[in-house]
Amino acid sequence: MNKKKDIRALSKEELRNFFIGNNDKAFRGNQVYEWLWHKAAHSFEDMTNLSKETREMLDENFVINHVQVDAMQRSSDGTIKNAIKLHDGLIVESVLIPTETRTTACVSSQVGCSLDCKFCATARLKRMRNLNPDEIYDQVVAIDKQSRLYHNHKLSNIVFMGMGEPLMNYNNVLKAIEKITSPEGLGMAARRITVSTSGVPRMIRKLADDEVRFNLAVSLHSAIDEVRTSIMPFNTRFPLKDLRESLEYWYEKTKRKITYEYVVWNGINDRKEDIDALVSFCKYLPCKVNLIEYNPIDDGEFQQASARALNNYISNLEMHDIVVNVRRSRGKDIDAACGQLANKS
Ligand code: SAH
């Protein structure tokens, strides 16, 4: 049996202590840490500023579990969907979304998802396991490479809108973001990162207490409990009042605007009272609304509402000075759009 430890589970301090314990210098730990994160090395052999003995010693004690791009699909609109194979053979999906001025990575936080949103393909997979910090980090590294290769510039933004509920894998997501933003990792600015949650109030409060610097988006889809519960059943556990209060707490502490993600469906949330409820919900704290185009996951009960219904939403929100954007979906032809990530291939 392979007893070797995943070296990237160690903090920098632990690495330094490992070398001290092996009668070596602590700074050796810094060198290895830089190889593992900043340079994203895949093997100890690559660590050319270490002696052969040191590399062999590391190889005897540790493994570097790294992810592999198992399959890559390119959409006609330039979107790239990657099937990312983890060290235990499980697959998650990560997407590169280019626009004229920037490239965005959409990354996964779990294999599958424990939530049960009726309109989302990932929900059908159930939750198989949480991703480790390095597995989240590696997705970003892989997509950054593609951004440089196909678009001649580094990755500009990251959204946690792939598979899984990031706040149900809180510690690992925060550890990954710490590495992504650290100069010892990828050195990206936290304000270019958005974590999207279905809305777990206790964890939203924790984010505020932890004084995180990234952005928060909430998949709202309805501001009426009854409706929201019918499409996102976990809403019974985390009802809108609790969600709202946690968001007020977030705003008080961070002073950062929330983004509400919202899909309008035929016969589900396209009535006047649905719009009124959203307008009222938006009044509680500074926010903006992203109306997302629905990406069908089968020919079932969910259908994108009419342009008229959408326009009703837009005009009502704007009338109340609420910022609203319409988000056209990307990568639809390769099932890479929101809610379509489900390892189809
Ligand atoms: N669990 C997190 C992040 C993953 S989902 C969350 O719920 O926010 C990313 C976004 O895609 C969410 O806003 C989600 O509601 C939306 N989404 C899910 N299925 C979709 C679909 N079929 N069409 C359009 N958007 C969808």
PDB file of C-alpha atoms in Angstrom, residues 45-165:
ATOM      1  CA  GLU A  45      12.768  15.726 -10.288  1.00  0.00           C
ATOM      2  CA  ASP A  46      11.772  19.143 -11.625  1.00  0.00           C
ATOM      3  CA  MET A  47      13.087  20.840  -8.478  1.00  0.00           C
ATOM      4  CA  THR A  48      16.446  21.607 -10.000  1.00  0.00           C
ATOM      5  CA  ASN A  49      17.848  23.751  -7.209  1.00  0.00           C
ATOM      6  CA  LEU A  50      17.727  20.795  -4.793  1.00  0.00           C
ATOM      7  CA  SER A  51      20.422  18.161  -4.600  1.00  0.00           C
ATOM      8  CA  LYS A  52      19.754  14.731  -6.038  1.00  0.00           C
ATOM      9  CA  GLU A  53      19.738  13.280  -2.509  1.00  0.00           C
ATOM     10  CA  THR A  54      17.143  15.757  -1.328  1.00  0.00           C
ATOM     11  CA  ARG A  55      14.917  15.044  -4.300  1.00  0.00           C
ATOM     12  CA  GLU A  56      15.192  11.311  -3.687  1.00  0.00           C
ATOM     13  CA  MET A  57      14.488  11.756  -0.014  1.00  0.00           C
ATOM     14  CA  LEU A  58      11.339  13.712  -0.839  1.00  0.00           C
ATOM     15  CA  ASP A  59      10.298  11.083  -3.325  1.00  0.00           C
ATOM     16  CA  GLU A  60      10.648   8.382  -0.667  1.00  0.00           C
ATOM     17  CA  ASN A  61       8.399  10.263   1.739  1.00  0.00           C
ATOM     18  CA  PHE A  62       5.852  12.108  -0.354  1.00  0.00           C
ATOM     19  CA  VAL A  63       3.780  12.180  -3.506  1.00  0.00           C
ATOM     20  CA  ILE A  64       2.640  15.213  -5.471  1.00  0.00           C
ATOM     21  CA  ASN A  65      -0.957  14.509  -6.338  1.00  0.00           C
ATOM     22  CA  HIS A  66      -1.747  16.602  -9.322  1.00  0.00           C
ATOM     23  CA  VAL A  67      -4.744  16.819 -11.568  1.00  0.00           C
ATOM     24  CA  GLN A  68      -4.722  16.082 -15.277  1.00  0.00           C
ATOM     25  CA  VAL A  69      -6.714  17.584 -18.078  1.00  0.00           C
ATOM     26  CA  ASP A  70      -8.355  14.400 -19.264  1.00  0.00           C
ATOM     27  CA  ALA A  71     -10.396  15.854 -22.102  1.00  0.00           C
ATOM     28  CA  MET A  72     -10.836  19.312 -23.538  1.00  0.00           C
ATOM     29  CA  GLN A  73     -13.705  20.592 -25.657  1.00  0.00           C
ATOM     30  CA  ARG A  74     -13.757  23.942 -27.446  1.00  0.00           C
ATOM     31  CA  SER A  75     -17.004  25.727 -28.108  1.00  0.00           C
ATOM     32  CA  SER A  76     -17.680  27.778 -31.217  1.00  0.00           C
ATOM     33  CA  ASP A  77     -17.679  30.861 -28.944  1.00  0.00           C
ATOM     34  CA  GLY A  78     -14.164  30.133 -27.634  1.00  0.00           C
ATOM     35  CA  THR A  79     -15.258  28.634 -24.324  1.00  0.00           C
ATOM     36  CA  ILE A  80     -13.186  25.615 -23.315  1.00  0.00           C
ATOM     37  CA  LYS A  81     -14.548  22.881 -21.085  1.00  0.00           C
ATOM     38  CA  ASN A  82     -12.051  20.639 -19.341  1.00  0.00           C
ATOM     39  CA  ALA A  83     -12.690  17.287 -17.768  1.00  0.00           C
ATOM     40  CA  ILE A  84     -10.164  17.281 -14.951  1.00  0.00           C
ATOM     41  CA  LYS A  85      -9.064  13.930 -13.611  1.00  0.00           C
ATOM     42  CA  LEU A  86      -8.192  13.794  -9.922  1.00  0.00           C
ATOM     43  CA  HIS A  87      -5.575  11.464  -8.433  1.00  0.00           C
ATOM     44  CA  ASP A  88      -8.261   8.942  -7.449  1.00  0.00           C
ATOM     45  CA  GLY A  89      -9.775   8.861 -10.926  1.00  0.00           C
ATOM     46  CA  LEU A  90     -12.813  11.031 -10.199  1.00  0.00           C
ATOM     47  CA  ILE A  91     -13.579  13.791 -12.666  1.00  0.00           C
ATOM     48  CA  VAL A  92     -14.608  17.415 -12.208  1.00  0.00           C
ATOM     49  CA  GLU A  93     -15.168  20.048 -14.833  1.00  0.00           C
ATOM     50  CA  SER A  94     -13.578  23.474 -15.195  1.00  0.00           C
ATOM     51  CA  VAL A  95     -14.306  26.024 -17.869  1.00  0.00           C
ATOM     52  CA  LEU A  96     -12.356  28.851 -19.513  1.00  0.00           C
ATOM     53  CA  ILE A  97     -14.657  31.655 -20.605  1.00  0.00           C
ATOM     54  CA  PRO A  98     -13.061  34.299 -22.822  1.00  0.00           C
ATOM     55  CA  THR A  99     -14.480  37.723 -23.576  1.00  0.00           C
ATOM     56  CA  GLU A 100     -12.833  40.443 -25.620  1.00  0.00           C
ATOM     57  CA  THR A 101     -11.068  41.949 -22.661  1.00  0.00           C
ATOM     58  CA  ARG A 102     -10.599  39.128 -20.217  1.00  0.00           C
ATOM     59  CA  THR A 103     -10.588  35.417 -19.493  1.00  0.00           C
ATOM     60  CA  THR A 104     -12.501  33.855 -16.631  1.00  0.00           C
ATOM     61  CA  ALA A 105     -11.989  30.450 -15.055  1.00  0.00           C
ATOM     62  CA  CYS A 106     -15.088  28.717 -13.752  1.00  0.00           C
ATOM     63  CA  VAL A 107     -13.862  26.160 -11.229  1.00  0.00           C
ATOM     64  CA  SER A 108     -15.379  23.304  -9.234  1.00  0.00           C
ATOM     65  CA  SER A 109     -15.244  22.929  -5.471  1.00  0.00           C
ATOM     66  CA  GLN A 110     -16.737  19.455  -5.030  1.00  0.00           C
ATOM     67  CA  VAL A 111     -17.162  16.280  -7.038  1.00  0.00           C
ATOM     68  CA  GLY A 112     -20.915  16.404  -7.539  1.00  0.00           C
ATOM     69  CA  CYS A 113     -23.027  18.421  -5.103  1.00  0.00           C
ATOM     70  CA  SER A 114     -25.000  17.701  -1.952  1.00  0.00           C
ATOM     71  CA  LEU A 115     -27.652  20.289  -2.723  1.00  0.00           C
ATOM     72  CA  ASP A 116     -30.672  19.446  -4.755  1.00  0.00           C
ATOM     73  CA  CYS A 117     -31.464  22.358  -7.067  1.00  0.00           C
ATOM     74  CA  LYS A 118     -34.001  20.925  -9.466  1.00  0.00           C
ATOM     75  CA  PHE A 119     -32.684  22.823 -12.475  1.00  0.00           C
ATOM     76  CA  CYS A 120     -28.997  21.903 -12.119  1.00  0.00           C
ATOM     77  CA  ALA A 121     -27.288  18.936 -13.766  1.00  0.00           C
ATOM     78  CA  THR A 122     -24.587  18.688 -11.089  1.00  0.00           C
ATOM     79  CA  ALA A 123     -27.216  18.053  -8.397  1.00  0.00           C
ATOM     80  CA  ARG A 124     -28.034  14.751 -10.058  1.00  0.00           C
ATOM     81  CA  LEU A 125     -24.545  13.433  -9.416  1.00  0.00           C
ATOM     82  CA  LYS A 126     -24.948  13.785  -5.626  1.00  0.00           C
ATOM     83  CA  ARG A 127     -21.877  14.711  -3.650  1.00  0.00           C
ATOM     84  CA  MET A 128     -19.000  12.263  -4.007  1.00  0.00           C
ATOM     85  CA  ARG A 129     -16.347  14.220  -2.166  1.00  0.00           C
ATOM     86  CA  ASN A 130     -14.884  17.607  -1.457  1.00  0.00           C
ATOM     87  CA  LEU A 131     -11.938  18.850  -3.473  1.00  0.00           C
ATOM     88  CA  ASN A 132      -8.670  19.488  -1.660  1.00  0.00           C
ATOM     89  CA  PRO A 133      -7.109  22.953  -1.811  1.00  0.00           C
ATOM     90  CA  ASP A 134      -4.485  21.747  -4.285  1.00  0.00           C
ATOM     91  CA  GLU A 135      -7.149  20.277  -6.571  1.00  0.00           C
ATOM     92  CA  ILE A 136      -8.905  23.624  -6.713  1.00  0.00           C
ATOM     93  CA  TYR A 137      -5.616  25.443  -7.210  1.00  0.00           C
ATOM     94  CA  ASP A 138      -4.581  23.077 -10.010  1.00  0.00           C
ATOM     95  CA  GLN A 139      -7.752  23.804 -11.968  1.00  0.00           C
ATOM     96  CA  VAL A 140      -6.821  27.478 -11.946  1.00  0.00           C
ATOM     97  CA  VAL A 141      -3.250  26.715 -13.007  1.00  0.00           C
ATOM     98  CA  ALA A 142      -4.509  24.559 -15.898  1.00  0.00           C
ATOM     99  CA  ILE A 143      -6.902  27.245 -17.086  1.00  0.00           C
ATOM    100  CA  ASP A 144      -4.327  29.990 -16.697  1.00  0.00           C
ATOM    101  CA  LYS A 145      -2.099  27.980 -19.071  1.00  0.00           C
ATOM    102  CA  GLN A 146      -4.914  27.762 -21.598  1.00  0.00           C
ATOM    103  CA  SER A 147      -5.559  31.481 -21.275  1.00  0.00           C
ATOM    104  CA  ARG A 148      -1.902  32.209 -22.068  1.00  0.00           C
ATOM    105  CA  LEU A 149      -1.838  29.704 -24.900  1.00  0.00           C
ATOM    106  CA  TYR A 150      -5.063  30.657 -26.663  1.00  0.00           C
ATOM    107  CA  HIS A 151      -5.498  34.290 -25.647  1.00  0.00           C
ATOM    108  CA  ASN A 152      -1.941  35.478 -25.056  1.00  0.00           C
ATOM    109  CA  HIS A 153      -2.580  36.780 -21.587  1.00  0.00           C
ATOM    110  CA  LYS A 154      -2.861  35.425 -18.111  1.00  0.00           C
ATOM    111  CA  LEU A 155      -6.126  34.506 -16.518  1.00  0.00           C
ATOM    112  CA  SER A 156      -7.986  37.596 -15.344  1.00  0.00           C
ATOM    113  CA  ASN A 157     -10.893  36.319 -13.196  1.00  0.00           C
ATOM    114  CA  ILE A 158     -12.089  33.278 -11.296  1.00  0.00           C
ATOM    115  CA  VAL A 159     -15.632  32.291 -10.439  1.00  0.00           C
ATOM    116  CA  PHE A 160     -16.539  29.405  -8.153  1.00  0.00           C
ATOM    117  CA  MET A 161     -19.525  28.456 -10.267  1.00  0.00           C
ATOM    118  CA  GLY A 162     -18.487  25.019 -11.425  1.00  0.00           C
ATOM    119  CA  MET A 163     -19.535  21.811  -9.736  1.00  0.00           C
ATOM    120  CA  GLY A 164     -20.380  21.848  -6.061  1.00  0.00           C
ATOM    121  CA  GLU A 165     -21.323  24.250  -3.305  1.00  0.00           C
TER     122      GLU A 165
END
